[in-house]
PDB file of C-alpha atoms in Angstrom:
ATOM      1  CA  UNK M   7      16.149  -7.998 -17.552  1.00  0.00           C
ATOM      2  CA  UNK M   8      16.041  -8.593 -13.913  1.00  0.00           C
ATOM      3  CA  UNK M   9      13.176 -10.925 -13.590  1.00  0.00           C
ATOM      4  CA  UNK M  10      12.560 -13.744 -10.784  1.00  0.00           C
ATOM      5  CA  UNK M  11      10.401 -17.011 -11.815  1.00  0.00           C
ATOM      6  CA  UNK M  12       7.745 -19.115  -8.790  1.00  0.00           C
ATOM      7  CA  UNK M  13       7.216 -21.659 -10.798  1.00  0.00           C
ATOM      8  CA  UNK M  14       4.442 -23.164  -8.435  1.00  0.00           C
ATOM      9  CA  UNK M  15       1.678 -21.557  -7.588  1.00  0.00           C
ATOM     10  CA  UNK M  16       0.100 -23.039  -5.771  1.00  0.00           C
ATOM     11  CA  UNK M  17       1.327 -25.424  -2.798  1.00  0.00           C
ATOM     12  CA  UNK M  18      -0.890 -27.374   0.562  1.00  0.00           C
ATOM     13  CA  UNK M  19       0.933 -28.945   3.033  1.00  0.00           C
ATOM     14  CA  UNK M  20      -0.740 -30.390   6.399  1.00  0.00           C
ATOM     15  CA  UNK M  21       0.414 -28.548   9.602  1.00  0.00           C
ATOM     16  CA  UNK M  22       3.134 -29.453  11.354  1.00  0.00           C
ATOM     17  CA  UNK M  23       4.962 -30.457   8.129  1.00  0.00           C
ATOM     18  CA  UNK M  24       7.828 -28.873   5.570  1.00  0.00           C
ATOM     19  CA  UNK M  25       6.985 -27.159   2.622  1.00  0.00           C
ATOM     20  CA  UNK M  26       8.847 -26.311   0.546  1.00  0.00           C
ATOM     21  CA  UNK M  27       8.821 -22.664  -1.930  1.00  0.00           C
ATOM     22  CA  UNK M  28      10.874 -22.972  -5.131  1.00  0.00           C
ATOM     23  CA  UNK M  29      12.314 -19.180  -7.239  1.00  0.00           C
ATOM     24  CA  UNK M  30      14.899 -18.187 -10.015  1.00  0.00           C
ATOM     25  CA  UNK M  31      16.346 -15.147 -10.193  1.00  0.00           C
ATOM     26  CA  UNK M  32      17.778 -14.006 -13.327  1.00  0.00           C
ATOM     27  CA  UNK M  33      20.283 -10.962 -13.042  1.00  0.00           C
ATOM     28  CA  UNK M  34      23.894  -9.712 -14.543  1.00  0.00           C
ATOM     29  CA  UNK M  35      24.638  -7.841 -10.786  1.00  0.00           C
ATOM     30  CA  UNK M  36      27.284  -9.082  -8.601  1.00  0.00           C
ATOM     31  CA  UNK M  37      25.407  -7.214  -5.359  1.00  0.00           C
ATOM     32  CA  UNK M  38      22.094  -7.891  -4.714  1.00  0.00           C
ATOM     33  CA  UNK M  39      19.306  -8.964  -2.599  1.00  0.00           C
ATOM     34  CA  UNK M  40      16.900 -11.985  -1.883  1.00  0.00           C
ATOM     35  CA  UNK M  41      13.423 -11.582   0.234  1.00  0.00           C
ATOM     36  CA  UNK M  42      10.304 -13.868   0.766  1.00  0.00           C
ATOM     37  CA  UNK M  43       7.190 -11.466   1.702  1.00  0.00           C
ATOM     38  CA  UNK M  44       4.184 -13.314   3.324  1.00  0.00           C
ATOM     39  CA  UNK M  45       1.135 -11.083   1.632  1.00  0.00           C
ATOM     40  CA  UNK M  46      -1.868 -12.710   4.192  1.00  0.00           C
ATOM     41  CA  UNK M  47      -5.601 -11.746   3.453  1.00  0.00           C
ATOM     42  CA  UNK M  48      -5.009  -8.384   4.815  1.00  0.00           C
ATOM     43  CA  UNK M  49      -2.992  -7.624   1.629  1.00  0.00           C
ATOM     44  CA  UNK M  50      -0.576  -6.125   4.132  1.00  0.00           C
ATOM     45  CA  UNK M  51       3.570  -7.263   2.266  1.00  0.00           C
ATOM     46  CA  UNK M  52       5.199  -8.676   5.495  1.00  0.00           C
ATOM     47  CA  UNK M  53       8.767  -9.658   5.392  1.00  0.00           C
ATOM     48  CA  UNK M  54       9.489 -13.169   6.046  1.00  0.00           C
ATOM     49  CA  UNK M  55      13.382 -13.710   5.325  1.00  0.00           C
ATOM     50  CA  UNK M  56      16.571 -12.007   3.643  1.00  0.00           C
ATOM     51  CA  UNK M  57      19.522 -13.057   2.357  1.00  0.00           C
ATOM     52  CA  UNK M  58      22.443 -10.817   0.971  1.00  0.00           C
ATOM     53  CA  UNK M  59      23.803 -12.104  -2.175  1.00  0.00           C
ATOM     54  CA  UNK M  60      27.333 -11.958  -0.585  1.00  0.00           C
ATOM     55  CA  UNK M  61      26.650 -14.521   2.111  1.00  0.00           C
ATOM     56  CA  UNK M  62      27.560 -17.453   1.865  1.00  0.00           C
ATOM     57  CA  UNK M  63      25.631 -18.954   4.893  1.00  0.00           C
ATOM     58  CA  UNK M  64      21.687 -19.431   3.773  1.00  0.00           C
ATOM     59  CA  UNK M  65      19.047 -17.169   6.409  1.00  0.00           C
ATOM     60  CA  UNK M  66      17.567 -18.520   8.822  1.00  0.00           C
ATOM     61  CA  UNK M  67      14.608 -16.847  10.719  1.00  0.00           C
ATOM     62  CA  UNK M  68      13.257 -19.675  13.429  1.00  0.00           C
ATOM     63  CA  UNK M  69      10.612 -22.224  11.262  1.00  0.00           C
ATOM     64  CA  UNK M  70      12.066 -19.795   8.091  1.00  0.00           C
ATOM     65  CA  UNK M  71      15.218 -21.116   5.977  1.00  0.00           C
ATOM     66  CA  UNK M  72      16.612 -20.352   2.527  1.00  0.00           C
ATOM     67  CA  UNK M  73      18.725 -22.948   0.769  1.00  0.00           C
ATOM     68  CA  UNK M  74      20.654 -20.617  -1.344  1.00  0.00           C
ATOM     69  CA  UNK M  75      21.767 -21.373  -4.861  1.00  0.00           C
ATOM     70  CA  UNK M  76      24.186 -18.099  -6.293  1.00  0.00           C
ATOM     71  CA  UNK M  77      25.447 -20.087  -8.902  1.00  0.00           C
ATOM     72  CA  UNK M  78      21.732 -21.790  -9.911  1.00  0.00           C
ATOM     73  CA  UNK M  79      20.049 -18.531  -8.602  1.00  0.00           C
ATOM     74  CA  UNK M  80      17.737 -20.471  -6.598  1.00  0.00           C
ATOM     75  CA  UNK M  81      15.805 -18.950  -3.346  1.00  0.00           C
ATOM     76  CA  UNK M  82      14.237 -22.219  -2.389  1.00  0.00           C
ATOM     77  CA  UNK M  83      11.778 -20.907   0.956  1.00  0.00           C
ATOM     78  CA  UNK M  84      11.849 -23.266   3.713  1.00  0.00           C
ATOM     79  CA  UNK M  85       9.144 -23.918   6.336  1.00  0.00           C
ATOM     80  CA  UNK M  86       9.326 -26.273   8.475  1.00  0.00           C
ATOM     81  CA  UNK M  87       6.569 -27.199  11.442  1.00  0.00           C
ATOM     82  CA  UNK M  88       4.466 -25.561   9.269  1.00  0.00           C
ATOM     83  CA  UNK M  89       1.169 -23.806  11.554  1.00  0.00           C
ATOM     84  CA  UNK M  90      -2.580 -23.011  10.280  1.00  0.00           C
ATOM     85  CA  UNK M  91      -1.353 -18.946  10.250  1.00  0.00           C
ATOM     86  CA  UNK M  92       1.141 -19.847   7.146  1.00  0.00           C
ATOM     87  CA  UNK M  93      -1.413 -20.026   5.117  1.00  0.00           C
ATOM     88  CA  UNK M  94      -0.968 -16.761   2.748  1.00  0.00           C
ATOM     89  CA  UNK M  95       0.656 -15.756  -0.897  1.00  0.00           C
ATOM     90  CA  UNK M  96       4.133 -15.909  -0.829  1.00  0.00           C
ATOM     91  CA  UNK M  97       6.519 -13.845  -3.174  1.00  0.00           C
ATOM     92  CA  UNK M  98       9.925 -14.081  -3.869  1.00  0.00           C
ATOM     93  CA  UNK M  99      12.255 -10.528  -4.725  1.00  0.00           C
ATOM     94  CA  UNK M 100      14.858  -9.248  -6.092  1.00  0.00           C
ATOM     95  CA  UNK M 101      16.063  -5.554  -4.877  1.00  0.00           C
ATOM     96  CA  UNK M 102      19.878  -3.818  -6.654  1.00  0.00           C
ATOM     97  CA  UNK M 103      21.416  -1.279  -4.591  1.00  0.00           C
ATOM     98  CA  UNK M 104      22.377  -0.423  -8.616  1.00  0.00           C
ATOM     99  CA  UNK M 105      18.663   0.042  -9.030  1.00  0.00           C
ATOM    100  CA  UNK M 106      18.110   2.021  -5.802  1.00  0.00           C
ATOM    101  CA  UNK M 107      16.901  -0.868  -4.537  1.00  0.00           C
ATOM    102  CA  UNK M 108      13.767  -1.080  -6.287  1.00  0.00           C
ATOM    103  CA  UNK M 109      12.166  -4.253  -5.943  1.00  0.00           C
ATOM    104  CA  UNK M 110      10.874  -7.025  -8.468  1.00  0.00           C
ATOM    105  CA  UNK M 111       8.352  -9.689  -7.137  1.00  0.00           C
ATOM    106  CA  UNK M 112       7.709 -13.468  -8.530  1.00  0.00           C
ATOM    107  CA  UNK M 113       4.496 -14.275  -9.712  1.00  0.00           C
ATOM    108  CA  UNK M 114       3.660 -15.751  -6.243  1.00  0.00           C
ATOM    109  CA  UNK M 115       2.593 -19.275  -4.873  1.00  0.00           C
ATOM    110  CA  UNK M 116      -0.526 -19.846  -2.704  1.00  0.00           C
ATOM    111  CA  UNK M 117       0.468 -21.938   0.304  1.00  0.00           C
ATOM    112  CA  UNK M 118      -2.406 -23.724   2.374  1.00  0.00           C
ATOM    113  CA  UNK M 119      -1.847 -24.982   5.185  1.00  0.00           C
ATOM    114  CA  UNK M 120      -4.599 -28.033   6.287  1.00  0.00           C
ATOM    115  CA  UNK M 121      -5.585 -28.869   9.732  1.00  0.00           C
TER     116      UNK M 121
ATOM    117  CA  UNK D  17      10.134  -0.932  13.119  1.00  0.00           C
ATOM    118  CA  UNK D  18       8.892   1.129  10.441  1.00  0.00           C
ATOM    119  CA  UNK D  19       5.872   2.350   9.774  1.00  0.00           C
ATOM    120  CA  UNK D  20       4.328   3.005   6.702  1.00  0.00           C
ATOM    121  CA  UNK D  21       1.143   4.224   5.910  1.00  0.00           C
ATOM    122  CA  UNK D  22      -1.768   4.360   3.077  1.00  0.00           C
ATOM    123  CA  UNK D  23      -4.768   6.695   3.388  1.00  0.00           C
ATOM    124  CA  UNK D  24      -7.103   5.859   1.641  1.00  0.00           C
ATOM    125  CA  UNK D  25      -7.578   2.332   2.614  1.00  0.00           C
ATOM    126  CA  UNK D  26      -9.960   2.020  -0.313  1.00  0.00           C
ATOM    127  CA  UNK D  27     -11.675   4.015  -1.718  1.00  0.00           C
ATOM    128  CA  UNK D  28     -14.860   4.163  -4.739  1.00  0.00           C
ATOM    129  CA  UNK D  29     -14.765   6.459  -7.417  1.00  0.00           C
ATOM    130  CA  UNK D  30     -16.826   7.245 -10.970  1.00  0.00           C
ATOM    131  CA  UNK D  31     -14.863   6.140 -14.782  1.00  0.00           C
ATOM    132  CA  UNK D  32     -13.404  10.387 -15.220  1.00  0.00           C
ATOM    133  CA  UNK D  33     -12.734  11.512 -12.211  1.00  0.00           C
ATOM    134  CA  UNK D  34      -9.037  12.107 -10.612  1.00  0.00           C
ATOM    135  CA  UNK D  35      -7.985  10.532  -6.865  1.00  0.00           C
ATOM    136  CA  UNK D  36      -5.679  11.042  -4.676  1.00  0.00           C
ATOM    137  CA  UNK D  37      -3.697   7.896  -2.908  1.00  0.00           C
ATOM    138  CA  UNK D  38      -1.110   9.062  -0.615  1.00  0.00           C
ATOM    139  CA  UNK D  39       1.550   7.069   1.510  1.00  0.00           C
ATOM    140  CA  UNK D  40       3.751   8.591   4.316  1.00  0.00           C
ATOM    141  CA  UNK D  41       6.646   7.630   6.591  1.00  0.00           C
ATOM    142  CA  UNK D  42       5.528   8.036   9.778  1.00  0.00           C
ATOM    143  CA  UNK D  43       8.602   7.335  12.082  1.00  0.00           C
ATOM    144  CA  UNK D  44      11.542   7.648   9.030  1.00  0.00           C
ATOM    145  CA  UNK D  45      12.674   9.893   6.097  1.00  0.00           C
ATOM    146  CA  UNK D  46      11.893   8.795   3.041  1.00  0.00           C
ATOM    147  CA  UNK D  47      14.142  10.629   0.189  1.00  0.00           C
ATOM    148  CA  UNK D  48      12.289   6.906  -2.488  1.00  0.00           C
ATOM    149  CA  UNK D  49       9.143   6.152  -2.782  1.00  0.00           C
ATOM    150  CA  UNK D  50       7.513   3.067  -4.294  1.00  0.00           C
ATOM    151  CA  UNK D  51       4.046   2.822  -5.983  1.00  0.00           C
ATOM    152  CA  UNK D  52       3.236  -1.295  -6.978  1.00  0.00           C
ATOM    153  CA  UNK D  53       0.160  -2.171  -8.638  1.00  0.00           C
ATOM    154  CA  UNK D  54      -0.959  -5.482  -7.601  1.00  0.00           C
ATOM    155  CA  UNK D  55      -4.467  -7.196  -9.837  1.00  0.00           C
ATOM    156  CA  UNK D  56      -6.412  -9.972  -7.977  1.00  0.00           C
ATOM    157  CA  UNK D  57      -4.550 -13.470  -7.384  1.00  0.00           C
ATOM    158  CA  UNK D  58      -1.478 -11.794  -8.954  1.00  0.00           C
ATOM    159  CA  UNK D  59       2.270 -10.337  -8.205  1.00  0.00           C
ATOM    160  CA  UNK D  60       3.588  -6.415  -7.145  1.00  0.00           C
ATOM    161  CA  UNK D  61       4.135  -4.884 -10.885  1.00  0.00           C
ATOM    162  CA  UNK D  62       6.657  -2.129 -10.260  1.00  0.00           C
ATOM    163  CA  UNK D  63       4.759   1.377 -11.858  1.00  0.00           C
ATOM    164  CA  UNK D  64       6.830   3.894 -10.750  1.00  0.00           C
ATOM    165  CA  UNK D  65       9.733   5.389  -8.079  1.00  0.00           C
ATOM    166  CA  UNK D  66       9.040   8.476  -6.388  1.00  0.00           C
ATOM    167  CA  UNK D  67      12.242  10.461  -5.521  1.00  0.00           C
ATOM    168  CA  UNK D  68      11.303  13.762  -2.975  1.00  0.00           C
ATOM    169  CA  UNK D  69      12.350  17.042  -4.503  1.00  0.00           C
ATOM    170  CA  UNK D  70      12.192  15.264  -8.560  1.00  0.00           C
ATOM    171  CA  UNK D  71      10.411  13.596 -11.234  1.00  0.00           C
ATOM    172  CA  UNK D  72       9.080  10.831 -10.482  1.00  0.00           C
ATOM    173  CA  UNK D  73      10.742   7.604 -12.855  1.00  0.00           C
ATOM    174  CA  UNK D  74       8.283   5.634 -14.013  1.00  0.00           C
ATOM    175  CA  UNK D  75       8.308   2.380 -14.837  1.00  0.00           C
ATOM    176  CA  UNK D  76       7.839   1.202 -18.946  1.00  0.00           C
ATOM    177  CA  UNK D  77       4.113   0.818 -20.145  1.00  0.00           C
ATOM    178  CA  UNK D  78       3.077   3.392 -17.160  1.00  0.00           C
ATOM    179  CA  UNK D  79       1.043   5.877 -18.391  1.00  0.00           C
ATOM    180  CA  UNK D  80       2.860   8.949 -16.920  1.00  0.00           C
ATOM    181  CA  UNK D  81      -0.036  11.866 -17.364  1.00  0.00           C
ATOM    182  CA  UNK D  82      -2.313   8.876 -16.126  1.00  0.00           C
ATOM    183  CA  UNK D  83       0.048   7.922 -12.755  1.00  0.00           C
ATOM    184  CA  UNK D  84       0.892  11.531 -11.579  1.00  0.00           C
ATOM    185  CA  UNK D  85       3.489  11.026  -8.743  1.00  0.00           C
ATOM    186  CA  UNK D  86       3.949  14.258  -6.385  1.00  0.00           C
ATOM    187  CA  UNK D  87       6.740  13.318  -3.374  1.00  0.00           C
ATOM    188  CA  UNK D  88       7.102  16.938  -1.675  1.00  0.00           C
ATOM    189  CA  UNK D  89       8.050  15.895   1.784  1.00  0.00           C
ATOM    190  CA  UNK D  90      10.232  13.758   2.519  1.00  0.00           C
ATOM    191  CA  UNK D  91       7.142  12.072   4.652  1.00  0.00           C
ATOM    192  CA  UNK D  92       4.699  11.599   2.421  1.00  0.00           C
ATOM    193  CA  UNK D  93       4.672  10.445  -1.655  1.00  0.00           C
ATOM    194  CA  UNK D  94       1.359  11.214  -3.563  1.00  0.00           C
ATOM    195  CA  UNK D  95      -0.669   9.293  -6.393  1.00  0.00           C
ATOM    196  CA  UNK D  96      -3.029  10.577  -8.613  1.00  0.00           C
ATOM    197  CA  UNK D  97      -5.342   8.932 -10.946  1.00  0.00           C
ATOM    198  CA  UNK D  98      -6.406  11.062 -13.317  1.00  0.00           C
ATOM    199  CA  UNK D  99      -9.145  10.356 -15.334  1.00  0.00           C
ATOM    200  CA  UNK D 100      -9.942   7.456 -14.082  1.00  0.00           C
ATOM    201  CA  UNK D 101     -11.884   4.026 -15.667  1.00  0.00           C
ATOM    202  CA  UNK D 102     -13.063   0.864 -15.047  1.00  0.00           C
ATOM    203  CA  UNK D 103      -9.738  -0.501 -14.754  1.00  0.00           C
ATOM    204  CA  UNK D 104      -7.848   0.907 -13.209  1.00  0.00           C
ATOM    205  CA  UNK D 105      -9.568  -0.430 -10.758  1.00  0.00           C
ATOM    206  CA  UNK D 106      -6.352  -2.186  -8.712  1.00  0.00           C
ATOM    207  CA  UNK D 107      -5.329  -2.598  -5.188  1.00  0.00           C
ATOM    208  CA  UNK D 108      -1.643  -0.112  -5.416  1.00  0.00           C
ATOM    209  CA  UNK D 109       0.538  -0.669  -2.309  1.00  0.00           C
ATOM    210  CA  UNK D 110       4.181   2.342  -1.717  1.00  0.00           C
ATOM    211  CA  UNK D 111       6.890   0.602   0.359  1.00  0.00           C
ATOM    212  CA  UNK D 112       9.604   3.046   1.620  1.00  0.00           C
ATOM    213  CA  UNK D 113      13.521   2.015   2.054  1.00  0.00           C
ATOM    214  CA  UNK D 114      14.905   3.174   6.161  1.00  0.00           C
ATOM    215  CA  UNK D 115      17.708   5.201   4.891  1.00  0.00           C
ATOM    216  CA  UNK D 116      18.472   6.031   1.162  1.00  0.00           C
ATOM    217  CA  UNK D 117      21.144   3.524   1.449  1.00  0.00           C
ATOM    218  CA  UNK D 118      18.936   0.786   2.187  1.00  0.00           C
ATOM    219  CA  UNK D 119      17.765  -2.217   0.492  1.00  0.00           C
ATOM    220  CA  UNK D 120      14.690  -3.093   3.024  1.00  0.00           C
ATOM    221  CA  UNK D 121      11.595  -1.424   2.455  1.00  0.00           C
ATOM    222  CA  UNK D 122       8.650  -0.997   4.503  1.00  0.00           C
ATOM    223  CA  UNK D 123       5.770  -1.580   2.692  1.00  0.00           C
ATOM    224  CA  UNK D 124       2.258   0.226   2.816  1.00  0.00           C
ATOM    225  CA  UNK D 125      -1.202  -1.221   4.025  1.00  0.00           C
ATOM    226  CA  UNK D 126      -2.133  -0.668   0.168  1.00  0.00           C
ATOM    227  CA  UNK D 127      -5.301   1.050  -1.004  1.00  0.00           C
ATOM    228  CA  UNK D 128      -7.922   0.013  -3.093  1.00  0.00           C
ATOM    229  CA  UNK D 129      -9.054   1.462  -5.515  1.00  0.00           C
ATOM    230  CA  UNK D 130     -13.214   0.929  -7.580  1.00  0.00           C
ATOM    231  CA  UNK D 131     -13.739   2.684  -9.903  1.00  0.00           C
ATOM    232  CA  UNK D 132     -17.592   2.270 -11.605  1.00  0.00           C
TER     233      UNK D 132
END
């Protein structure tokens, strides 16, 4: 079974500081993709960042970066210079081309950025 | 970017009735769409994969006869919750990949179903 684990149900961070959300996954596939999605109160899923498993270089999108450790099956998200608008649920997700690219999600981490 | 819409955004129905939720790809054709269910403060759980022109593939534990999926065109998939009960109340989200070989999904805004 392919699983995604987020071990931090809730986290908080002071505005302008840095926070790291953890995610581990389990798969026997060699070709797969990893994502972090943000779900604000509107509940619209917003892609934050993605990482192709075959790429060794960690993905970066402005204030968001990942630490992808393939051997350890770890995919953490670092948010730098946290902003109040970053307050949301964050889901780690995994998809496999071999299975129609269906997406599996972790349980989520509720992040609160405090002023 | 690609846009996926859902209709309605919120629906209230009485126990025992059926309700249909539509998922549309607005600026691209989607041969595959996915349906997810999200309970309050929980994650998205994949319910089924909707395939244009063929039967949907359901995840283990999802009742096929209760959650009817039809993907009759390249831009529309529908989820019908039949004989709805209060425990079917949830947030339903659809998604679609931009192309048949794309790994990136575009998500609809979701539909909140309340069964009274």
